[in-house]
Amino acid sequence: MKNKTYFTSDTHFYHHNIIKYSDRPFDDVFHMNDVIISNWNSVVSPNDTVYHLGDVFCGLRDLQKAKDLLFRLNGKI
């Protein structure tokens, strides 16, 4: 099976207010993050390439939290 290439943007991981601003159907950022990760991993294989074009995180100052979340995503980002 051939590896695929994907483009995405605006995940806004850990962005509390994006739920309200964009009317996202989540209880909190942890629920939102888990659903996005699950949806992502259901499409993207570990060896696929993903270009994330911006707004990956918003307001997150904890670099370790960012690394931990990115580690959960399939693909070479």
GROMACS .gro file of N, CA, C and O in nm:
model
  308
    1MET      N    1   0.084  -0.119   0.000
    1MET     CA    2   0.000   0.000   0.000
    1MET      C    3   0.088   0.124   0.000
    1MET      O    4   0.182   0.135   0.078
    2LYS      N    5   0.056   0.219  -0.085
    2LYS     CA    6   0.135   0.341  -0.098
    2LYS      C    7   0.104   0.438   0.015
    2LYS      O    8  -0.011   0.454   0.055
    3ASN      N    9   0.208   0.502   0.066
    3ASN     CA   10   0.189   0.605   0.167
    3ASN      C   11   0.119   0.725   0.106
    3ASN      O   12   0.140   0.757  -0.010
    4LYS      N   13   0.039   0.792   0.186
    4LYS     CA   14  -0.038   0.906   0.140
    4LYS      C   15   0.018   1.034   0.200
    4LYS      O   16   0.089   1.032   0.300
    5THR      N   17  -0.021   1.145   0.138
    5THR     CA   18   0.014   1.278   0.188
    5THR      C   19  -0.114   1.354   0.219
    5THR      O   20  -0.208   1.353   0.139
    6TYR      N   21  -0.118   1.416   0.335
    6TYR     CA   22  -0.236   1.493   0.379
    6TYR      C   23  -0.195   1.635   0.415
    6TYR      O   24  -0.082   1.660   0.456
    7PHE      N   25  -0.290   1.726   0.402
    7PHE     CA   26  -0.273   1.865   0.443
    7PHE      C   27  -0.388   1.898   0.539
    7PHE      O   28  -0.502   1.860   0.513
    8THR      N   29  -0.357   1.967   0.647
    8THR     CA   30  -0.460   2.006   0.742
    8THR      C   31  -0.420   2.137   0.807
    8THR      O   32  -0.308   2.186   0.791
    9SER      N   33  -0.512   2.195   0.883
    9SER     CA   34  -0.482   2.315   0.961
    9SER      C   35  -0.590   2.333   1.067
    9SER      O   36  -0.691   2.263   1.068
   10ASP      N   37  -0.565   2.425   1.156
   10ASP     CA   38  -0.665   2.473   1.253
   10ASP      C   39  -0.721   2.367   1.347
   10ASP      O   40  -0.839   2.369   1.380
   11THR      N   41  -0.635   2.278   1.394
   11THR     CA   42  -0.682   2.183   1.495
   11THR      C   43  -0.708   2.253   1.628
   11THR      O   44  -0.797   2.214   1.702
   12HIS      N   45  -0.629   2.354   1.658
   12HIS     CA   46  -0.646   2.433   1.781
   12HIS      C   47  -0.647   2.345   1.906
   12HIS      O   48  -0.728   2.365   1.997
   13PHE      N   49  -0.557   2.248   1.912
   13PHE     CA   50  -0.547   2.166   2.032
   13PHE      C   51  -0.529   2.255   2.155
   13PHE      O   52  -0.456   2.354   2.151
   14TYR      N   53  -0.595   2.221   2.262
   14TYR     CA   54  -0.589   2.292   2.392
   14TYR      C   55  -0.644   2.434   2.388
   14TYR      O   56  -0.624   2.510   2.482
   15HIS      N   57  -0.713   2.473   2.284
   15HIS     CA   58  -0.770   2.607   2.274
   15HIS      C   59  -0.912   2.605   2.333
   15HIS      O   60  -1.006   2.563   2.268
   16HIS      N   61  -0.923   2.653   2.456
   16HIS     CA   62  -1.050   2.647   2.528
   16HIS      C   63  -1.161   2.723   2.454
   16HIS      O   64  -1.273   2.673   2.442
   17ASN      N   65  -1.132   2.842   2.407
   17ASN     CA   66  -1.237   2.925   2.349
   17ASN      C   67  -1.280   2.885   2.209
   17ASN      O   68  -1.385   2.926   2.163
   18ILE      N   69  -1.200   2.804   2.139
   18ILE     CA   70  -1.238   2.764   2.002
   18ILE      C   71  -1.367   2.682   2.004
   18ILE      O   72  -1.444   2.683   1.907
   19ILE      N   73  -1.393   2.613   2.113
   19ILE     CA   74  -1.516   2.535   2.125
   19ILE      C   75  -1.637   2.628   2.113
   19ILE      O   76  -1.731   2.601   2.039
   20LYS      N   77  -1.629   2.741   2.181
   20LYS     CA   78  -1.738   2.839   2.178
   20LYS      C   79  -1.737   2.917   2.045
   20LYS      O   80  -1.841   2.930   1.981
   21TYR      N   81  -1.619   2.965   2.004
   21TYR     CA   82  -1.609   3.049   1.884
   21TYR      C   83  -1.654   2.976   1.758
   21TYR      O   84  -1.716   3.035   1.670
   22SER      N   85  -1.621   2.849   1.748
   22SER     CA   86  -1.651   2.772   1.626
   22SER      C   87  -1.766   2.674   1.646
   22SER      O   88  -1.790   2.589   1.560
   23ASP      N   89  -1.831   2.685   1.759
   23ASP     CA   90  -1.944   2.597   1.789
   23ASP      C   91  -1.906   2.450   1.774
   23ASP      O   92  -1.979   2.371   1.713
   24ARG      N   93  -1.788   2.415   1.826
   24ARG     CA   94  -1.744   2.275   1.822
   24ARG      C   95  -1.821   2.195   1.927
   24ARG      O   96  -1.843   2.243   2.038
   25PRO      N   97  -1.861   2.074   1.894
   25PRO     CA   98  -1.951   1.996   1.982
   25PRO      C   99  -1.879   1.917   2.091
   25PRO      O  100  -1.894   1.795   2.101
   26PHE      N  101  -1.801   1.987   2.175
   26PHE     CA  102  -1.724   1.918   2.278
   26PHE      C  103  -1.750   1.978   2.414
   26PHE      O  104  -1.779   2.097   2.427
   27ASP      N  105  -1.732   1.896   2.518
   27ASP     CA  106  -1.751   1.940   2.656
   27ASP      C  107  -1.634   2.025   2.704
   27ASP      O  108  -1.653   2.119   2.781
   28ASP      N  109  -1.513   1.990   2.662
   28ASP     CA  110  -1.393   2.061   2.704
   28ASP      C  111  -1.279   2.028   2.608
   28ASP      O  112  -1.298   1.949   2.515
   29VAL      N  113  -1.161   2.088   2.629
   29VAL     CA  114  -1.049   2.067   2.536
   29VAL      C  115  -0.998   1.924   2.538
   29VAL      O  116  -0.949   1.876   2.436
   30PHE      N  117  -1.011   1.856   2.648
   30PHE     CA  118  -0.962   1.718   2.655
   30PHE      C  119  -1.049   1.627   2.569
   30PHE      O  120  -0.998   1.541   2.496
   31HIS      N  121  -1.178   1.648   2.576
   31HIS     CA  122  -1.272   1.574   2.490
   31HIS      C  123  -1.243   1.608   2.343
   31HIS      O  124  -1.233   1.519   2.258
   32MET      N  125  -1.227   1.737   2.313
   32MET     CA  126  -1.199   1.780   2.176
   32MET      C  127  -1.069   1.718   2.126
   32MET      O  128  -1.065   1.661   2.016
   33ASN      N  129  -0.963   1.727   2.204
   33ASN     CA  130  -0.834   1.671   2.162
   33ASN      C  131  -0.846   1.522   2.134
   33ASN      O  132  -0.795   1.473   2.032
   34ASP      N  133  -0.913   1.448   2.222
   34ASP     CA  134  -0.926   1.303   2.205
   34ASP      C  135  -1.003   1.268   2.078
   34ASP      O  136  -0.966   1.174   2.007
   35VAL      N  137  -1.110   1.341   2.049
   35VAL     CA  138  -1.189   1.313   1.928
   35VAL      C  139  -1.109   1.345   1.803
   35VAL      O  140  -1.108   1.267   1.707
   36ILE      N  141  -1.039   1.458   1.802
   36ILE     CA  142  -0.959   1.495   1.685
   36ILE      C  143  -0.849   1.390   1.662
   36ILE      O  144  -0.826   1.347   1.549
   37ILE      N  145  -0.783   1.349   1.768
   37ILE     CA  146  -0.677   1.248   1.757
   37ILE      C  147  -0.735   1.116   1.705
   37ILE      O  148  -0.677   1.053   1.615
   38SER      N  149  -0.848   1.075   1.757
   38SER     CA  150  -0.912   0.951   1.712
   38SER      C  151  -0.950   0.959   1.563
   38SER      O  152  -0.924   0.866   1.487
   39ASN      N  153  -1.010   1.071   1.523
   39ASN     CA  154  -1.048   1.088   1.383
   39ASN      C  155  -0.925   1.091   1.292
   39ASN      O  156  -0.924   1.030   1.185
   40TRP      N  157  -0.823   1.162   1.335
   40TRP     CA  158  -0.698   1.172   1.260
   40TRP      C  159  -0.640   1.032   1.238
   40TRP      O  160  -0.607   0.993   1.127
   41ASN      N  161  -0.626   0.958   1.347
   41ASN     CA  162  -0.563   0.826   1.341
   41ASN      C  163  -0.646   0.723   1.266
   41ASN      O  164  -0.593   0.622   1.220
   42SER      N  165  -0.776   0.748   1.251
   42SER     CA  166  -0.860   0.656   1.174
   42SER      C  167  -0.836   0.673   1.023
   42SER      O  168  -0.873   0.585   0.946
   43VAL      N  169  -0.773   0.784   0.984
   43VAL     CA  170  -0.747   0.813   0.842
   43VAL      C  171  -0.599   0.804   0.808
   43VAL      O  172  -0.560   0.748   0.707
   44VAL      N  173  -0.515   0.859   0.895
   44VAL     CA  174  -0.372   0.870   0.869
   44VAL      C  175  -0.298   0.748   0.925
   44VAL      O  176  -0.316   0.712   1.041
   45SER      N  177  -0.216   0.686   0.841
   45SER     CA  178  -0.133   0.573   0.884
   45SER      C  179   0.000   0.625   0.938
   45SER      O  180   0.042   0.737   0.907
   46PRO      N  181   0.068   0.543   1.017
   46PRO     CA  182   0.195   0.588   1.077
   46PRO      C  183   0.300   0.635   0.975
   46PRO      O  184   0.379   0.724   1.007
   47ASN      N  185   0.302   0.581   0.855
   47ASN     CA  186   0.403   0.620   0.757
   47ASN      C  187   0.356   0.724   0.657
   47ASN      O  188   0.431   0.761   0.567
   48ASP      N  189   0.233   0.773   0.672
   48ASP     CA  190   0.185   0.880   0.585
   48ASP      C  191   0.253   1.011   0.624
   48ASP      O  192   0.307   1.026   0.734
   49THR      N  193   0.250   1.106   0.532
   49THR     CA  194   0.305   1.240   0.557
   49THR      C  195   0.191   1.338   0.577
   49THR      O  196   0.095   1.338   0.501
   50VAL      N  197   0.203   1.421   0.681
   50VAL     CA  198   0.100   1.522   0.710
   50VAL      C  199   0.167   1.658   0.720
   50VAL      O  200   0.262   1.677   0.795
   51TYR      N  201   0.115   1.752   0.642
   51TYR     CA  202   0.157   1.892   0.652
   51TYR      C  203   0.049   1.967   0.729
   51TYR      O  204  -0.065   1.976   0.684
   52HIS      N  205   0.084   2.015   0.846
   52HIS     CA  206  -0.010   2.094   0.926
   52HIS      C  207   0.023   2.240   0.900
   52HIS      O  208   0.130   2.287   0.936
   53LEU      N  209  -0.070   2.312   0.838
   53LEU     CA  210  -0.041   2.444   0.786
   53LEU      C  211  -0.058   2.558   0.886
   53LEU      O  212  -0.030   2.672   0.854
   54GLY      N  213  -0.101   2.528   1.006
   54GLY     CA  214  -0.105   2.635   1.106
   54GLY      C  215  -0.213   2.613   1.210
   54GLY      O  216  -0.302   2.531   1.196
   55ASP      N  217  -0.199   2.690   1.317
   55ASP     CA  218  -0.291   2.684   1.431
   55ASP      C  219  -0.305   2.543   1.486
   55ASP      O  220  -0.416   2.492   1.505
   56VAL      N  221  -0.191   2.481   1.512
   56VAL     CA  222  -0.191   2.347   1.570
   56VAL      C  223  -0.240   2.356   1.714
   56VAL      O  224  -0.331   2.284   1.754
   57PHE      N  225  -0.179   2.444   1.791
   57PHE     CA  226  -0.214   2.467   1.931
   57PHE      C  227  -0.249   2.615   1.946
   57PHE      O  228  -0.211   2.696   1.863
   58CYS      N  229  -0.317   2.647   2.054
   58CYS     CA  230  -0.344   2.788   2.082
   58CYS      C  231  -0.339   2.810   2.232
   58CYS      O  232  -0.414   2.746   2.307
   59GLY      N  233  -0.251   2.897   2.275
   59GLY     CA  234  -0.242   2.932   2.415
   59GLY      C  235  -0.172   2.829   2.502
   59GLY      O  236  -0.170   2.842   2.623
   60LEU      N  237  -0.113   2.730   2.442
   60LEU     CA  238  -0.044   2.625   2.518
   60LEU      C  239   0.102   2.665   2.538
   60LEU      O  240   0.175   2.686   2.442
   61ARG      N  241   0.142   2.677   2.664
   61ARG     CA  242   0.279   2.716   2.695
   61ARG      C  243   0.362   2.599   2.748
   61ARG      O  244   0.478   2.616   2.780
   62ASP      N  245   0.301   2.484   2.757
   62ASP     CA  246   0.367   2.365   2.810
   62ASP      C  247   0.418   2.281   2.693
   62ASP      O  248   0.340   2.208   2.631
   63LEU      N  249   0.546   2.293   2.662
   63LEU     CA  250   0.604   2.224   2.549
   63LEU      C  251   0.591   2.073   2.561
   63LEU      O  252   0.568   2.003   2.462
   64GLN      N  253   0.599   2.020   2.682
   64GLN     CA  254   0.587   1.875   2.701
   64GLN      C  255   0.447   1.827   2.665
   64GLN      O  256   0.431   1.722   2.604
   65LYS      N  257   0.342   1.904   2.701
   65LYS     CA  258   0.206   1.867   2.663
   65LYS      C  259   0.191   1.864   2.511
   65LYS      O  260   0.127   1.776   2.456
   66ALA      N  261   0.252   1.960   2.444
   66ALA     CA  262   0.247   1.964   2.298
   66ALA      C  263   0.316   1.842   2.239
   66ALA      O  264   0.262   1.775   2.150
   67LYS      N  265   0.434   1.810   2.288
   67LYS     CA  266   0.506   1.693   2.239
   67LYS      C  267   0.429   1.565   2.264
   67LYS      O  268   0.422   1.478   2.176
   68ASP      N  269   0.371   1.552   2.382
   68ASP     CA  270   0.294   1.432   2.417
   68ASP      C  271   0.175   1.414   2.323
   68ASP      O  272   0.145   1.303   2.278
   69LEU      N  273   0.106   1.523   2.293
   69LEU     CA  274  -0.009   1.514   2.204
   69LEU      C  275   0.035   1.480   2.062
   69LEU      O  276  -0.022   1.391   1.998
   70LEU      N  277   0.136   1.545   2.012
   70LEU     CA  278   0.185   1.517   1.876
   70LEU      C  279   0.232   1.372   1.862
   70LEU      O  280   0.214   1.311   1.757
   71PHE      N  281   0.287   1.318   1.968
   71PHE     CA  282   0.332   1.179   1.967
   71PHE      C  283   0.215   1.082   1.947
   71PHE      O  284   0.234   0.972   1.895
   72ARG      N  285   0.096   1.122   1.987
   72ARG     CA  286  -0.023   1.037   1.974
   72ARG      C  287  -0.079   1.036   1.832
   72ARG      O  288  -0.165   0.953   1.801
   73LEU      N  289  -0.037   1.130   1.748
   73LEU     CA  290  -0.090   1.140   1.611
   73LEU      C  291  -0.012   1.054   1.515
   73LEU      O  292   0.113   1.055   1.515
   74ASN      N  293  -0.083   0.980   1.431
   74ASN     CA  294  -0.017   0.902   1.325
   74ASN      C  295   0.042   0.995   1.221
   74ASN      O  296  -0.002   1.109   1.202
   75GLY      N  297   0.140   0.943   1.152
   75GLY     CA  298   0.199   1.015   1.039
   75GLY      C  299   0.327   1.087   1.075
   75GLY      O  300   0.361   1.105   1.192
   76LYS      N  301   0.396   1.123   0.969
   76LYS     CA  302   0.518   1.204   0.981
   76LYS      C  303   0.473   1.347   0.958
   76LYS      O  304   0.443   1.387   0.846
   77ILE      N  305   0.469   1.422   1.066
   77ILE     CA  306   0.411   1.557   1.062
   77ILE      C  307   0.520   1.660   1.037
   77ILE      O  308   0.619   1.664   1.106
   0.00000   0.00000   0.00000
